[in-house]
Amino acid sequence: MNKFKYLLVLLLAFILFQVDAQKTAALPDGTIMLVKKADAEKLSQSFNDRIEIILPDKTAIYSRKQAEMVIKNFFNQHSVTEFQLIHQGKKDNASYAIANYHASDGRFRFTFLTKKRSGKIYIHQIRIERQ
């Protein structure tokens, strides 16, 4: 009987943790995998209508389609070898996520700023800094 109670408590804790993790998710579903695959087209589906992209040599606000091309160019110039989420959090109605991007020619730090609108998370800003 004690083992049953112990397993029940573990199961409930796991479920509560999963629900809490979903509430604090900072990135749209699949973002990590899309960056690992360098799939700018599918990644852009999570972009806000206007998105700020901050690169080591240029900063601008782009339409979704323009931003797709900018990110695609980045992926082409810096082929991903590893991409790892290292931190995420929330403040008010905005969320952020920080990840390490290892490329064939160096390392970069990605920072995503997201906001939830109509129940969906949209990427409003991507900051890419050389490490």
Short mmCIF file of N, CA and C in Angstrom, two decimals:
data_model
loop_
_atom_site.label_atom_id
_atom_site.label_comp_id
_atom_site.label_asym_id
_atom_site.label_seq_id
_atom_site.Cartn_x
_atom_site.Cartn_y
_atom_site.Cartn_z
N MET A 1 0.82 -1.20 0.00
CA MET A 1 0.00 0.00 0.00
C MET A 1 0.87 1.27 0.00
N ASN A 2 1.96 1.23 0.77
CA ASN A 2 2.84 2.39 0.81
C ASN A 2 3.48 2.66 -0.55
N LYS A 3 3.82 1.60 -1.27
CA LYS A 3 4.40 1.79 -2.60
C LYS A 3 3.39 2.44 -3.54
N PHE A 4 2.13 2.06 -3.42
CA PHE A 4 1.07 2.64 -4.25
C PHE A 4 0.93 4.14 -3.97
N LYS A 5 0.93 4.53 -2.71
CA LYS A 5 0.83 5.94 -2.34
C LYS A 5 2.03 6.73 -2.86
N TYR A 6 3.21 6.12 -2.73
CA TYR A 6 4.44 6.76 -3.19
C TYR A 6 4.39 6.99 -4.70
N LEU A 7 3.96 5.98 -5.46
CA LEU A 7 3.84 6.11 -6.90
C LEU A 7 2.79 7.14 -7.29
N LEU A 8 1.69 7.18 -6.56
CA LEU A 8 0.63 8.15 -6.82
C LEU A 8 1.14 9.58 -6.60
N VAL A 9 1.88 9.79 -5.53
CA VAL A 9 2.45 11.11 -5.25
C VAL A 9 3.43 11.51 -6.35
N LEU A 10 4.28 10.58 -6.76
CA LEU A 10 5.23 10.87 -7.84
C LEU A 10 4.51 11.22 -9.14
N LEU A 11 3.48 10.48 -9.45
CA LEU A 11 2.71 10.73 -10.67
C LEU A 11 2.06 12.11 -10.62
N LEU A 12 1.45 12.46 -9.50
CA LEU A 12 0.82 13.78 -9.36
C LEU A 12 1.86 14.90 -9.46
N ALA A 13 3.02 14.71 -8.83
CA ALA A 13 4.08 15.73 -8.90
C ALA A 13 4.54 15.92 -10.35
N PHE A 14 4.69 14.82 -11.07
CA PHE A 14 5.10 14.89 -12.47
C PHE A 14 4.06 15.64 -13.30
N ILE A 15 2.80 15.35 -13.11
CA ILE A 15 1.73 16.01 -13.86
C ILE A 15 1.72 17.50 -13.55
N LEU A 16 1.82 17.86 -12.27
CA LEU A 16 1.84 19.28 -11.89
C LEU A 16 3.05 19.99 -12.49
N PHE A 17 4.19 19.34 -12.49
CA PHE A 17 5.39 19.93 -13.08
C PHE A 17 5.19 20.17 -14.57
N GLN A 18 4.61 19.21 -15.27
CA GLN A 18 4.38 19.35 -16.71
C GLN A 18 3.43 20.50 -17.00
N VAL A 19 2.35 20.62 -16.23
CA VAL A 19 1.39 21.71 -16.43
C VAL A 19 2.07 23.04 -16.17
N ASP A 20 2.87 23.13 -15.12
CA ASP A 20 3.58 24.37 -14.80
C ASP A 20 4.58 24.71 -15.90
N ALA A 21 5.28 23.72 -16.42
CA ALA A 21 6.25 23.96 -17.49
C ALA A 21 5.57 24.48 -18.74
N GLN A 22 4.36 24.00 -19.04
CA GLN A 22 3.65 24.47 -20.21
C GLN A 22 3.22 25.92 -20.04
N LYS A 23 2.86 26.32 -18.83
CA LYS A 23 2.44 27.69 -18.58
C LYS A 23 3.60 28.66 -18.74
N THR A 24 4.83 28.21 -18.46
CA THR A 24 5.98 29.10 -18.54
C THR A 24 6.80 28.92 -19.82
N ALA A 25 6.30 28.12 -20.75
CA ALA A 25 7.03 27.91 -21.99
C ALA A 25 7.29 29.25 -22.67
N ALA A 26 8.53 29.47 -23.00
CA ALA A 26 8.92 30.75 -23.58
C ALA A 26 8.97 30.73 -25.09
N LEU A 27 9.03 29.55 -25.67
CA LEU A 27 9.16 29.44 -27.12
C LEU A 27 7.99 28.69 -27.72
N PRO A 28 7.62 29.05 -28.95
CA PRO A 28 6.59 28.27 -29.64
C PRO A 28 7.04 26.82 -29.81
N ASP A 29 6.08 25.92 -29.83
CA ASP A 29 6.39 24.49 -29.99
C ASP A 29 7.26 24.25 -31.22
N GLY A 30 8.28 23.44 -31.06
CA GLY A 30 9.12 23.04 -32.18
C GLY A 30 10.26 23.99 -32.51
N THR A 31 10.37 25.11 -31.83
CA THR A 31 11.39 26.10 -32.17
C THR A 31 12.79 25.52 -32.12
N ILE A 32 13.11 24.80 -31.06
CA ILE A 32 14.45 24.24 -30.91
C ILE A 32 14.78 23.30 -32.07
N MET A 33 13.84 22.43 -32.41
CA MET A 33 14.08 21.47 -33.50
C MET A 33 14.22 22.19 -34.84
N LEU A 34 13.43 23.24 -35.06
CA LEU A 34 13.50 23.96 -36.33
C LEU A 34 14.84 24.68 -36.49
N VAL A 35 15.38 25.22 -35.39
CA VAL A 35 16.71 25.85 -35.47
C VAL A 35 17.76 24.77 -35.72
N LYS A 36 17.65 23.64 -35.04
CA LYS A 36 18.61 22.54 -35.25
C LYS A 36 18.60 22.07 -36.71
N LYS A 37 17.42 22.12 -37.34
CA LYS A 37 17.30 21.71 -38.74
C LYS A 37 17.59 22.86 -39.70
N ALA A 38 17.81 24.08 -39.15
CA ALA A 38 18.03 25.29 -39.95
C ALA A 38 16.86 25.52 -40.90
N ASP A 39 15.65 25.31 -40.42
CA ASP A 39 14.44 25.47 -41.23
C ASP A 39 13.81 26.84 -40.99
N ALA A 40 14.34 27.83 -41.68
CA ALA A 40 13.88 29.21 -41.50
C ALA A 40 12.42 29.38 -41.94
N GLU A 41 12.01 28.65 -42.95
CA GLU A 41 10.64 28.78 -43.45
C GLU A 41 9.62 28.39 -42.39
N LYS A 42 9.78 27.24 -41.78
CA LYS A 42 8.84 26.81 -40.74
C LYS A 42 9.00 27.63 -39.47
N LEU A 43 10.22 28.01 -39.15
CA LEU A 43 10.45 28.84 -37.97
C LEU A 43 9.72 30.17 -38.11
N SER A 44 9.71 30.72 -39.31
CA SER A 44 9.08 32.03 -39.53
C SER A 44 7.57 32.01 -39.29
N GLN A 45 6.96 30.85 -39.29
CA GLN A 45 5.53 30.75 -39.01
C GLN A 45 5.21 31.17 -37.58
N SER A 46 6.22 31.18 -36.70
CA SER A 46 6.05 31.62 -35.32
C SER A 46 6.46 33.07 -35.11
N PHE A 47 6.90 33.74 -36.18
CA PHE A 47 7.29 35.15 -36.07
C PHE A 47 6.05 36.02 -35.97
N ASN A 48 6.18 37.11 -35.23
CA ASN A 48 5.14 38.14 -35.22
C ASN A 48 5.10 38.79 -36.61
N ASP A 49 4.05 39.51 -36.91
CA ASP A 49 3.94 40.18 -38.21
C ASP A 49 5.15 41.08 -38.48
N ARG A 50 5.64 41.75 -37.44
CA ARG A 50 6.86 42.56 -37.50
C ARG A 50 7.79 42.02 -36.43
N ILE A 51 9.03 41.74 -36.79
CA ILE A 51 9.97 41.13 -35.84
C ILE A 51 11.31 41.86 -35.93
N GLU A 52 11.89 42.11 -34.77
CA GLU A 52 13.20 42.74 -34.71
C GLU A 52 14.26 41.64 -34.69
N ILE A 53 15.23 41.76 -35.58
CA ILE A 53 16.35 40.81 -35.60
C ILE A 53 17.63 41.61 -35.38
N ILE A 54 18.35 41.21 -34.37
CA ILE A 54 19.60 41.87 -34.00
C ILE A 54 20.73 40.88 -34.28
N LEU A 55 21.53 41.20 -35.27
CA LEU A 55 22.68 40.38 -35.66
C LEU A 55 23.96 41.10 -35.26
N PRO A 56 25.08 40.40 -35.25
CA PRO A 56 26.34 41.06 -34.89
C PRO A 56 26.66 42.30 -35.73
N ASP A 57 26.19 42.33 -36.99
CA ASP A 57 26.55 43.45 -37.86
C ASP A 57 25.36 44.28 -38.33
N LYS A 58 24.13 43.95 -37.89
CA LYS A 58 22.97 44.68 -38.39
C LYS A 58 21.78 44.46 -37.47
N THR A 59 21.00 45.52 -37.29
CA THR A 59 19.77 45.45 -36.52
C THR A 59 18.67 46.12 -37.32
N ALA A 60 17.52 45.44 -37.42
CA ALA A 60 16.39 46.03 -38.14
C ALA A 60 15.10 45.33 -37.75
N ILE A 61 14.00 45.97 -38.11
CA ILE A 61 12.68 45.38 -37.93
C ILE A 61 12.20 44.95 -39.31
N TYR A 62 11.76 43.69 -39.38
CA TYR A 62 11.41 43.09 -40.66
C TYR A 62 9.97 42.57 -40.65
N SER A 63 9.42 42.42 -41.84
CA SER A 63 8.16 41.69 -41.98
C SER A 63 8.50 40.21 -41.76
N ARG A 64 7.51 39.39 -41.59
CA ARG A 64 7.72 37.95 -41.37
C ARG A 64 8.53 37.34 -42.52
N LYS A 65 8.17 37.66 -43.76
CA LYS A 65 8.86 37.09 -44.92
C LYS A 65 10.31 37.58 -45.02
N GLN A 66 10.52 38.87 -44.77
CA GLN A 66 11.88 39.41 -44.80
C GLN A 66 12.73 38.76 -43.71
N ALA A 67 12.15 38.59 -42.53
CA ALA A 67 12.86 37.98 -41.40
C ALA A 67 13.23 36.53 -41.73
N GLU A 68 12.35 35.85 -42.42
CA GLU A 68 12.64 34.48 -42.84
C GLU A 68 13.91 34.45 -43.69
N MET A 69 14.04 35.39 -44.63
CA MET A 69 15.22 35.45 -45.49
C MET A 69 16.49 35.79 -44.69
N VAL A 70 16.37 36.69 -43.73
CA VAL A 70 17.52 37.06 -42.90
C VAL A 70 18.01 35.86 -42.10
N ILE A 71 17.09 35.15 -41.47
CA ILE A 71 17.45 33.97 -40.68
C ILE A 71 17.99 32.86 -41.59
N LYS A 72 17.38 32.70 -42.75
CA LYS A 72 17.87 31.69 -43.70
C LYS A 72 19.31 32.00 -44.11
N ASN A 73 19.61 33.26 -44.38
CA ASN A 73 20.98 33.66 -44.72
C ASN A 73 21.94 33.37 -43.56
N PHE A 74 21.50 33.66 -42.33
CA PHE A 74 22.34 33.37 -41.17
C PHE A 74 22.63 31.87 -41.10
N PHE A 75 21.59 31.05 -41.22
CA PHE A 75 21.78 29.59 -41.18
C PHE A 75 22.72 29.12 -42.29
N ASN A 76 22.61 29.71 -43.48
CA ASN A 76 23.49 29.32 -44.60
C ASN A 76 24.94 29.71 -44.34
N GLN A 77 25.16 30.87 -43.72
CA GLN A 77 26.51 31.35 -43.46
C GLN A 77 27.16 30.66 -42.26
N HIS A 78 26.32 30.22 -41.31
CA HIS A 78 26.82 29.65 -40.05
C HIS A 78 26.08 28.33 -39.79
N SER A 79 26.53 27.27 -40.44
CA SER A 79 25.86 25.97 -40.34
C SER A 79 25.85 25.47 -38.89
N VAL A 80 24.68 25.15 -38.41
CA VAL A 80 24.52 24.71 -37.02
C VAL A 80 25.10 23.31 -36.82
N THR A 81 25.85 23.17 -35.73
CA THR A 81 26.35 21.86 -35.33
C THR A 81 25.67 21.41 -34.03
N GLU A 82 25.24 22.40 -33.23
CA GLU A 82 24.55 22.11 -31.97
C GLU A 82 23.73 23.33 -31.57
N PHE A 83 22.56 23.09 -31.01
CA PHE A 83 21.71 24.17 -30.51
C PHE A 83 21.09 23.70 -29.21
N GLN A 84 21.31 24.46 -28.14
CA GLN A 84 20.87 24.01 -26.83
C GLN A 84 20.24 25.16 -26.05
N LEU A 85 19.01 24.95 -25.61
CA LEU A 85 18.31 25.91 -24.75
C LEU A 85 18.97 25.88 -23.38
N ILE A 86 19.35 27.06 -22.86
CA ILE A 86 20.01 27.09 -21.56
C ILE A 86 19.21 27.80 -20.48
N HIS A 87 18.25 28.65 -20.88
CA HIS A 87 17.47 29.36 -19.87
C HIS A 87 16.21 29.93 -20.51
N GLN A 88 15.14 29.95 -19.74
CA GLN A 88 13.93 30.63 -20.20
C GLN A 88 13.19 31.18 -18.98
N GLY A 89 12.40 32.22 -19.22
CA GLY A 89 11.67 32.82 -18.12
C GLY A 89 10.56 33.71 -18.64
N LYS A 90 9.83 34.28 -17.67
CA LYS A 90 8.69 35.14 -17.98
C LYS A 90 8.75 36.40 -17.15
N LYS A 91 8.25 37.47 -17.74
CA LYS A 91 8.07 38.71 -17.01
C LYS A 91 6.84 39.38 -17.59
N ASP A 92 5.84 39.59 -16.76
CA ASP A 92 4.57 40.16 -17.18
C ASP A 92 3.98 39.32 -18.31
N ASN A 93 3.68 39.93 -19.45
CA ASN A 93 3.07 39.18 -20.56
C ASN A 93 4.10 38.73 -21.61
N ALA A 94 5.37 38.90 -21.29
CA ALA A 94 6.42 38.52 -22.23
C ALA A 94 7.24 37.36 -21.66
N SER A 95 7.83 36.59 -22.55
CA SER A 95 8.71 35.50 -22.17
C SER A 95 10.01 35.65 -22.94
N TYR A 96 11.04 35.00 -22.44
CA TYR A 96 12.31 35.01 -23.15
C TYR A 96 12.96 33.64 -23.04
N ALA A 97 13.83 33.37 -23.97
CA ALA A 97 14.60 32.13 -23.96
C ALA A 97 16.00 32.43 -24.47
N ILE A 98 16.98 31.79 -23.86
CA ILE A 98 18.38 31.96 -24.25
C ILE A 98 18.94 30.60 -24.63
N ALA A 99 19.65 30.56 -25.74
CA ALA A 99 20.20 29.29 -26.22
C ALA A 99 21.59 29.50 -26.78
N ASN A 100 22.37 28.44 -26.75
CA ASN A 100 23.69 28.43 -27.37
C ASN A 100 23.59 27.79 -28.75
N TYR A 101 24.18 28.46 -29.72
CA TYR A 101 24.19 28.00 -31.11
C TYR A 101 25.63 27.76 -31.49
N HIS A 102 25.99 26.51 -31.71
CA HIS A 102 27.35 26.18 -32.14
C HIS A 102 27.31 26.00 -33.65
N ALA A 103 28.17 26.73 -34.32
CA ALA A 103 28.22 26.68 -35.78
C ALA A 103 29.59 26.17 -36.22
N SER A 104 29.69 25.89 -37.49
CA SER A 104 30.96 25.41 -38.04
C SER A 104 32.05 26.46 -37.93
N ASP A 105 31.66 27.73 -37.81
CA ASP A 105 32.65 28.81 -37.76
C ASP A 105 32.65 29.58 -36.44
N GLY A 106 32.06 29.03 -35.39
CA GLY A 106 32.08 29.71 -34.10
C GLY A 106 30.82 29.46 -33.29
N ARG A 107 30.72 30.19 -32.20
CA ARG A 107 29.57 30.04 -31.29
C ARG A 107 28.79 31.34 -31.22
N PHE A 108 27.48 31.20 -31.07
CA PHE A 108 26.60 32.35 -30.97
C PHE A 108 25.63 32.14 -29.80
N ARG A 109 25.14 33.24 -29.27
CA ARG A 109 24.11 33.20 -28.25
C ARG A 109 22.83 33.73 -28.88
N PHE A 110 21.78 32.94 -28.85
CA PHE A 110 20.46 33.35 -29.34
C PHE A 110 19.62 33.77 -28.15
N THR A 111 18.95 34.89 -28.26
CA THR A 111 17.97 35.31 -27.26
C THR A 111 16.67 35.59 -28.01
N PHE A 112 15.61 34.92 -27.58
CA PHE A 112 14.29 35.09 -28.17
C PHE A 112 13.40 35.85 -27.20
N LEU A 113 12.68 36.84 -27.69
CA LEU A 113 11.65 37.53 -26.90
C LEU A 113 10.32 37.15 -27.52
N THR A 114 9.42 36.64 -26.72
CA THR A 114 8.13 36.18 -27.23
C THR A 114 6.99 36.81 -26.45
N LYS A 115 5.82 36.85 -27.09
CA LYS A 115 4.60 37.31 -26.45
C LYS A 115 3.47 36.40 -26.87
N LYS A 116 2.54 36.20 -25.96
CA LYS A 116 1.39 35.35 -26.25
C LYS A 116 0.24 36.24 -26.71
N ARG A 117 -0.38 35.83 -27.84
CA ARG A 117 -1.51 36.57 -28.39
C ARG A 117 -2.53 35.56 -28.89
N SER A 118 -3.75 35.70 -28.47
CA SER A 118 -4.83 34.79 -28.88
C SER A 118 -4.48 33.33 -28.62
N GLY A 119 -3.81 33.09 -27.49
CA GLY A 119 -3.47 31.73 -27.10
C GLY A 119 -2.26 31.13 -27.80
N LYS A 120 -1.58 31.90 -28.65
CA LYS A 120 -0.41 31.39 -29.38
C LYS A 120 0.80 32.26 -29.05
N ILE A 121 1.96 31.62 -28.96
CA ILE A 121 3.21 32.33 -28.67
C ILE A 121 3.86 32.76 -29.98
N TYR A 122 4.20 34.05 -30.08
CA TYR A 122 4.86 34.60 -31.26
C TYR A 122 6.22 35.16 -30.88
N ILE A 123 7.19 34.98 -31.76
CA ILE A 123 8.53 35.52 -31.55
C ILE A 123 8.53 36.96 -32.05
N HIS A 124 8.87 37.89 -31.14
CA HIS A 124 8.89 39.32 -31.46
C HIS A 124 10.31 39.83 -31.73
N GLN A 125 11.29 39.14 -31.15
CA GLN A 125 12.67 39.58 -31.33
C GLN A 125 13.60 38.37 -31.27
N ILE A 126 14.60 38.38 -32.13
CA ILE A 126 15.69 37.42 -32.06
C ILE A 126 16.99 38.22 -32.03
N ARG A 127 17.76 37.97 -30.98
CA ARG A 127 19.08 38.61 -30.84
C ARG A 127 20.12 37.51 -31.00
N ILE A 128 21.06 37.73 -31.91
CA ILE A 128 22.13 36.75 -32.14
C ILE A 128 23.46 37.45 -31.91
N GLU A 129 24.19 36.96 -30.92
CA GLU A 129 25.47 37.56 -30.56
C GLU A 129 26.59 36.53 -30.69
N ARG A 130 27.70 36.95 -31.27
CA ARG A 130 28.86 36.05 -31.38
C ARG A 130 29.47 35.92 -29.99
N GLN A 131 29.85 34.70 -29.64
CA GLN A 131 30.45 34.42 -28.33
C GLN A 131 31.96 34.40 -28.43
#
